[in-house]
PDB file of C-alpha atoms and ligand atoms in Angstrom:
ATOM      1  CA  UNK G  29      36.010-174.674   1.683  1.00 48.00           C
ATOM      2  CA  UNK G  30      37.550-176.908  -0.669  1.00 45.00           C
ATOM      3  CA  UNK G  31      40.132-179.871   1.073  1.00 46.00           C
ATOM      4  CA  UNK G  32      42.274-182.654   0.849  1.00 45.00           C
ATOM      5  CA  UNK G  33      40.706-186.005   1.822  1.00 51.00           C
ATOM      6  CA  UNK G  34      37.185-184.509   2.152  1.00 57.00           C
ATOM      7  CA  UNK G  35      33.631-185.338   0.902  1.00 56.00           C
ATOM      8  CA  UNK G  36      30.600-183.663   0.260  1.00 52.00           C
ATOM      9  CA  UNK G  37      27.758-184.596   2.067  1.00 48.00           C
ATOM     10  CA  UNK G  38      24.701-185.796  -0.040  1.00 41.00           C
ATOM     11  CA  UNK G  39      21.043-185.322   1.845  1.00 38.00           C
ATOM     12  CA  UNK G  40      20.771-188.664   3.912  1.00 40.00           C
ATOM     13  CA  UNK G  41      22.827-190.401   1.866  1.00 43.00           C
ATOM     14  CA  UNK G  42      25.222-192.737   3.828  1.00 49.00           C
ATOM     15  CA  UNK G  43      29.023-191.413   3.159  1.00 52.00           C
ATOM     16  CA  UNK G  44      31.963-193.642   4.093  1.00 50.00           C
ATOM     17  CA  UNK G  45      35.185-192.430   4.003  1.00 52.00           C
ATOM     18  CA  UNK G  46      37.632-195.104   4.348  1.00 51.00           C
ATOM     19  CA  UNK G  47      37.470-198.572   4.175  1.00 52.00           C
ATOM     20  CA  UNK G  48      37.370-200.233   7.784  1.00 50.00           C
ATOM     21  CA  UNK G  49      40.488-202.556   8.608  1.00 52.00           C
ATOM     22  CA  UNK G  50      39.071-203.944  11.716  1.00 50.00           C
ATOM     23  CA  UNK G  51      36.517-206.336  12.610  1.00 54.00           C
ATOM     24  CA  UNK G  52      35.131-204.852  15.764  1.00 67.00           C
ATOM     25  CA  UNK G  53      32.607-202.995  15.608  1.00 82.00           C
ATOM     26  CA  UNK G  54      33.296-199.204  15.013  1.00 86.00           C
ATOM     27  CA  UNK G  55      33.367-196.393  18.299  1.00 90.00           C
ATOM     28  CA  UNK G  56      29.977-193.834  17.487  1.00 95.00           C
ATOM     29  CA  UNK G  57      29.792-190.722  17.408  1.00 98.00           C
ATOM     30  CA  UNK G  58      26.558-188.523  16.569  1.00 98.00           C
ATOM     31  CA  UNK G  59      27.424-185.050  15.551  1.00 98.00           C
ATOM     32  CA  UNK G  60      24.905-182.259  15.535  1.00 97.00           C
ATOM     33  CA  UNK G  61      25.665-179.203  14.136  1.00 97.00           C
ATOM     34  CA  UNK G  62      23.544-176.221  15.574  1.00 96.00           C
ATOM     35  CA  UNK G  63      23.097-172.713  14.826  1.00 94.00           C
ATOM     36  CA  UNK G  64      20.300-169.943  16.167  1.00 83.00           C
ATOM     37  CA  UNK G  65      20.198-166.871  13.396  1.00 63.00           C
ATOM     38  CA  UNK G  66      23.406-166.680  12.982  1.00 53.00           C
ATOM     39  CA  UNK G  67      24.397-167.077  16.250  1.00 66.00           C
ATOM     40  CA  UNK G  68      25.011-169.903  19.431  1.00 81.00           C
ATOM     41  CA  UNK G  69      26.719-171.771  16.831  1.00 93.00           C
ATOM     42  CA  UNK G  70      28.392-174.968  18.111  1.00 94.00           C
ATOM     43  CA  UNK G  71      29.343-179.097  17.441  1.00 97.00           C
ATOM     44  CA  UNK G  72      27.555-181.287  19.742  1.00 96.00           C
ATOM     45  CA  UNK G  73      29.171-184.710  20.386  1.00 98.00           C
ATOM     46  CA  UNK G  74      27.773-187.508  22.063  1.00 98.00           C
ATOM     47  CA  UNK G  75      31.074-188.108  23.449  1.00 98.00           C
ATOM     48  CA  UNK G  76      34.269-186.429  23.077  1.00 97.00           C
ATOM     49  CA  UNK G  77      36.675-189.180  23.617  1.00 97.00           C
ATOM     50  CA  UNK G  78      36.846-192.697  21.919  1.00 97.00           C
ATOM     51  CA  UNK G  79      39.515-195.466  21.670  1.00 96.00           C
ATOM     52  CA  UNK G  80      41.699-195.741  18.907  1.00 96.00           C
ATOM     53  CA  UNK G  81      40.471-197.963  15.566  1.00 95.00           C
ATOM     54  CA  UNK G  82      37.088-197.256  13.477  1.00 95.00           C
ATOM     55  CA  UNK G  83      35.176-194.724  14.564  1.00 97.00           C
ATOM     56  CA  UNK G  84      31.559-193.722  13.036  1.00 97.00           C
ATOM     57  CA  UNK G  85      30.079-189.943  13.109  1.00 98.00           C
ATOM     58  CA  UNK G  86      26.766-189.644  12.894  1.00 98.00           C
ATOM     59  CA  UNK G  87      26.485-185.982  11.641  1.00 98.00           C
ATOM     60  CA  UNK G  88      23.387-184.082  11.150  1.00 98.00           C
ATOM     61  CA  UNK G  89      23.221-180.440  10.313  1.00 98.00           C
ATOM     62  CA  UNK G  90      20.535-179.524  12.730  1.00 96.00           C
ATOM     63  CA  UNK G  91      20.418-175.805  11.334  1.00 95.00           C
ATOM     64  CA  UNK G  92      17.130-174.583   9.544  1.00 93.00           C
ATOM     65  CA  UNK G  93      18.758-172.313   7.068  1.00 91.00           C
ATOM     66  CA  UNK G  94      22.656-172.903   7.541  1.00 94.00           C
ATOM     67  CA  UNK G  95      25.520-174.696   5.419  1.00 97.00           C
ATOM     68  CA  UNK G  96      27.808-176.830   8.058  1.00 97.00           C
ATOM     69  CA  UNK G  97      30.407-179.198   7.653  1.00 98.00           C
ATOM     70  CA  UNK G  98      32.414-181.403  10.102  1.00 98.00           C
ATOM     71  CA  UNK G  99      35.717-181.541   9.718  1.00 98.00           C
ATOM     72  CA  UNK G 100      38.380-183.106  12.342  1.00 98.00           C
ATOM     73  CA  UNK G 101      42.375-182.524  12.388  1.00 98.00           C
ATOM     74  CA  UNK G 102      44.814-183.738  15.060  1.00 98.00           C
ATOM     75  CA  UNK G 103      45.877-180.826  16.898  1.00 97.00           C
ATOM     76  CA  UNK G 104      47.425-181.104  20.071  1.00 94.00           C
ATOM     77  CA  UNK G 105      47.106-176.783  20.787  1.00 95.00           C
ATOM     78  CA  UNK G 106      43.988-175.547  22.214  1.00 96.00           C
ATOM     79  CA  UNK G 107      41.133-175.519  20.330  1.00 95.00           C
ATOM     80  CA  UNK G 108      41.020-171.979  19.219  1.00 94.00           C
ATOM     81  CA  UNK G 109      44.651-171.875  17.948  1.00 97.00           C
ATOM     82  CA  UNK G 110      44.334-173.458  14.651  1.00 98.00           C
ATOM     83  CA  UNK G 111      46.245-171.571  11.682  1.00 98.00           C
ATOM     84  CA  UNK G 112      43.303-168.802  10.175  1.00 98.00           C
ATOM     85  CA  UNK G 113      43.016-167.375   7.375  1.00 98.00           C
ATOM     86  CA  UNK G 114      41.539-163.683   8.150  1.00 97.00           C
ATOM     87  CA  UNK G 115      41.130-162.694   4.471  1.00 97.00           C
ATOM     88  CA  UNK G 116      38.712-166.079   3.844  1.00 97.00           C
ATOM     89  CA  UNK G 117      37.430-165.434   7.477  1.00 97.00           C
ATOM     90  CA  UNK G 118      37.770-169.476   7.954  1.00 98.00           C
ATOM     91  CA  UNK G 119      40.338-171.692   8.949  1.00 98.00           C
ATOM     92  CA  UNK G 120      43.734-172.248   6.761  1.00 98.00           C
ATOM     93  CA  UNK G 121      43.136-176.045   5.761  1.00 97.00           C
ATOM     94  CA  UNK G 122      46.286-176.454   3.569  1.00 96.00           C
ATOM     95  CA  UNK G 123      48.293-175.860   6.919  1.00 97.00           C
ATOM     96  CA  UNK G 124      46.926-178.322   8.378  1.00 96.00           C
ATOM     97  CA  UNK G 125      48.313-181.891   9.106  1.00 89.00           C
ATOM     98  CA  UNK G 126      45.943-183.919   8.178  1.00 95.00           C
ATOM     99  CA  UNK G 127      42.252-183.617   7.766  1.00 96.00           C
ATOM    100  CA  UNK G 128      39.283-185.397   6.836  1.00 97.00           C
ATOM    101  CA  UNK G 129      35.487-185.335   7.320  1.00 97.00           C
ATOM    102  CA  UNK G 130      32.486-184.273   5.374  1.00 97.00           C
ATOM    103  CA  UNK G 131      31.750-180.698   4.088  1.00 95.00           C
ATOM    104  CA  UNK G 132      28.979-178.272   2.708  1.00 97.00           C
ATOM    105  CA  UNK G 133      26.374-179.950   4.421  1.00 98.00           C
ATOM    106  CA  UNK G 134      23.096-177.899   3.230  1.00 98.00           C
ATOM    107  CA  UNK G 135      20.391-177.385   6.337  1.00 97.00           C
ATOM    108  CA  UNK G 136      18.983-180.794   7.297  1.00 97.00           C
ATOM    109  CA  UNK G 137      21.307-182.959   5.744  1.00 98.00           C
ATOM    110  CA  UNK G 138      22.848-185.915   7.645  1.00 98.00           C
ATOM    111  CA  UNK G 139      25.860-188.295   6.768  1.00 97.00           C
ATOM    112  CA  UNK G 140      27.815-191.567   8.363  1.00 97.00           C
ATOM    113  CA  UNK G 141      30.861-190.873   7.440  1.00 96.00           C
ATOM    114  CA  UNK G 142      33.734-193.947   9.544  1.00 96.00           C
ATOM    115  CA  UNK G 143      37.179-192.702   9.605  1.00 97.00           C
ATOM    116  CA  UNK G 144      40.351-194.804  11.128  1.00 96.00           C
ATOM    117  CA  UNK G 145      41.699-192.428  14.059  1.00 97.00           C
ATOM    118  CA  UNK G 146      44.950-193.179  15.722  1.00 97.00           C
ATOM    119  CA  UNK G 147      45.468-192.029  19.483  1.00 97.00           C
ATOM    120  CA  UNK G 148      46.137-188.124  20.325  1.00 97.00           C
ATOM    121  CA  UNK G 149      44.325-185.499  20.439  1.00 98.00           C
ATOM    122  CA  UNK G 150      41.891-183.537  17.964  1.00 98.00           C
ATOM    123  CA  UNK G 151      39.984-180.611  17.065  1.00 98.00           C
ATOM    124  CA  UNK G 152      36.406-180.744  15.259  1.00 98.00           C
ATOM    125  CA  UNK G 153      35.020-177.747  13.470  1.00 98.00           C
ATOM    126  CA  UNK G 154      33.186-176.291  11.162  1.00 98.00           C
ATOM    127  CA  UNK G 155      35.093-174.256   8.559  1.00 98.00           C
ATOM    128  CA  UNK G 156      31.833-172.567   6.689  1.00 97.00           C
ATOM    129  CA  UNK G 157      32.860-168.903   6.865  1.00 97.00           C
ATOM    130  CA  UNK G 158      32.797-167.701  10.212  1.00 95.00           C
ATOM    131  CA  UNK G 159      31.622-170.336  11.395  1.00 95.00           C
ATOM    132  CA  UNK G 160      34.936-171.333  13.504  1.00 96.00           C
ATOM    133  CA  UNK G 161      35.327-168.120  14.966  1.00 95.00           C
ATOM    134  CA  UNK G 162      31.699-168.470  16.204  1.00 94.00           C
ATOM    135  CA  UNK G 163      32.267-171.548  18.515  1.00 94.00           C
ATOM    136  CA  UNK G 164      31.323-173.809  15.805  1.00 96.00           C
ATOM    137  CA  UNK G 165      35.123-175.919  17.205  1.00 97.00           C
ATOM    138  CA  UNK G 166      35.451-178.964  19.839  1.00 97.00           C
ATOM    139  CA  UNK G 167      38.294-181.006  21.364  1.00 98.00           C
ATOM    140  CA  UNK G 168      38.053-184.680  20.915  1.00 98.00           C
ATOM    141  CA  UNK G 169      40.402-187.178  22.229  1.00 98.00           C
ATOM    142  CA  UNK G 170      41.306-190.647  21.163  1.00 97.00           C
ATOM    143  CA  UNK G 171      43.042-193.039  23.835  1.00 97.00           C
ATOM    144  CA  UNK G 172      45.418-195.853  23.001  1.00 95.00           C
TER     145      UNK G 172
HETATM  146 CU1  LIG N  19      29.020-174.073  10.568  1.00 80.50          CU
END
């Protein structure tokens, strides 16, 4: 899917998203995005809760054969209540609040992206086709 405030991820090439206004060093996250033929799709996290300010993601697309993408939007509903789009079979990003993080990921591909997250609560996801619906969703939490 096509989005506001999103990159495309480039095979191992280092991605960073916004320019960092702090000093300290960033919160990290590593992201792995898994799939098993199709199914058992999911968004591991090293941790699902960080303090406000930088925060890095790690993201590989651990998937043999798969397009992923990582993609995080405050939402303060449960994680499976995000607005959908049945027709595309995905997630309806223009509805959205606000959303960043890196998308299309081909099989293999990693990228760093460091995003500036204020405190509340989020929801990560993958919005390939499907892939939402599958499990490919996660709640992360950023404390003041
Ligand atoms: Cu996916």
């Amino acid at each position: 899917m096509i989005s506001r405030n999103l990159l495309f991820a480039v095979t191992t090439a280092l991605v960073i998203a916004a320019p960092l206004a702090y000093a300290a060093e960033p919160a990290g996250v590593k992201v792995t995005l898994t799939d098993q033929t199709g199914k058992d799709m999911r968004i591991g996290l090293s941790t699902n809760k960080v303090k406000a300010g930088a925060v890095e993601f790690e993201v590989i697309n651990a998937s043999t054969d798969l397009m992923h993408e990582f993609l995080i939007t405050p939402w303060k509903g449960t994680i499976t209540s995000l607005p959908y789009d049945a027709r595309e079979n995905a997630v309806d990003e223009p509805k959205l609040p606000h959303l960043e993080g890196v998308e299309d990921m081909p099989a293999g591909a990693k990228a760093t992206i460091r995003l500036v997250l204020t405190p509340g609560e989020y929801v990560v996801f993958c919005n390939q086709a499907g892939h939402y619906k599958m499990g490919m969703e996660a709640r992360f939490t950023v404390t003041k």
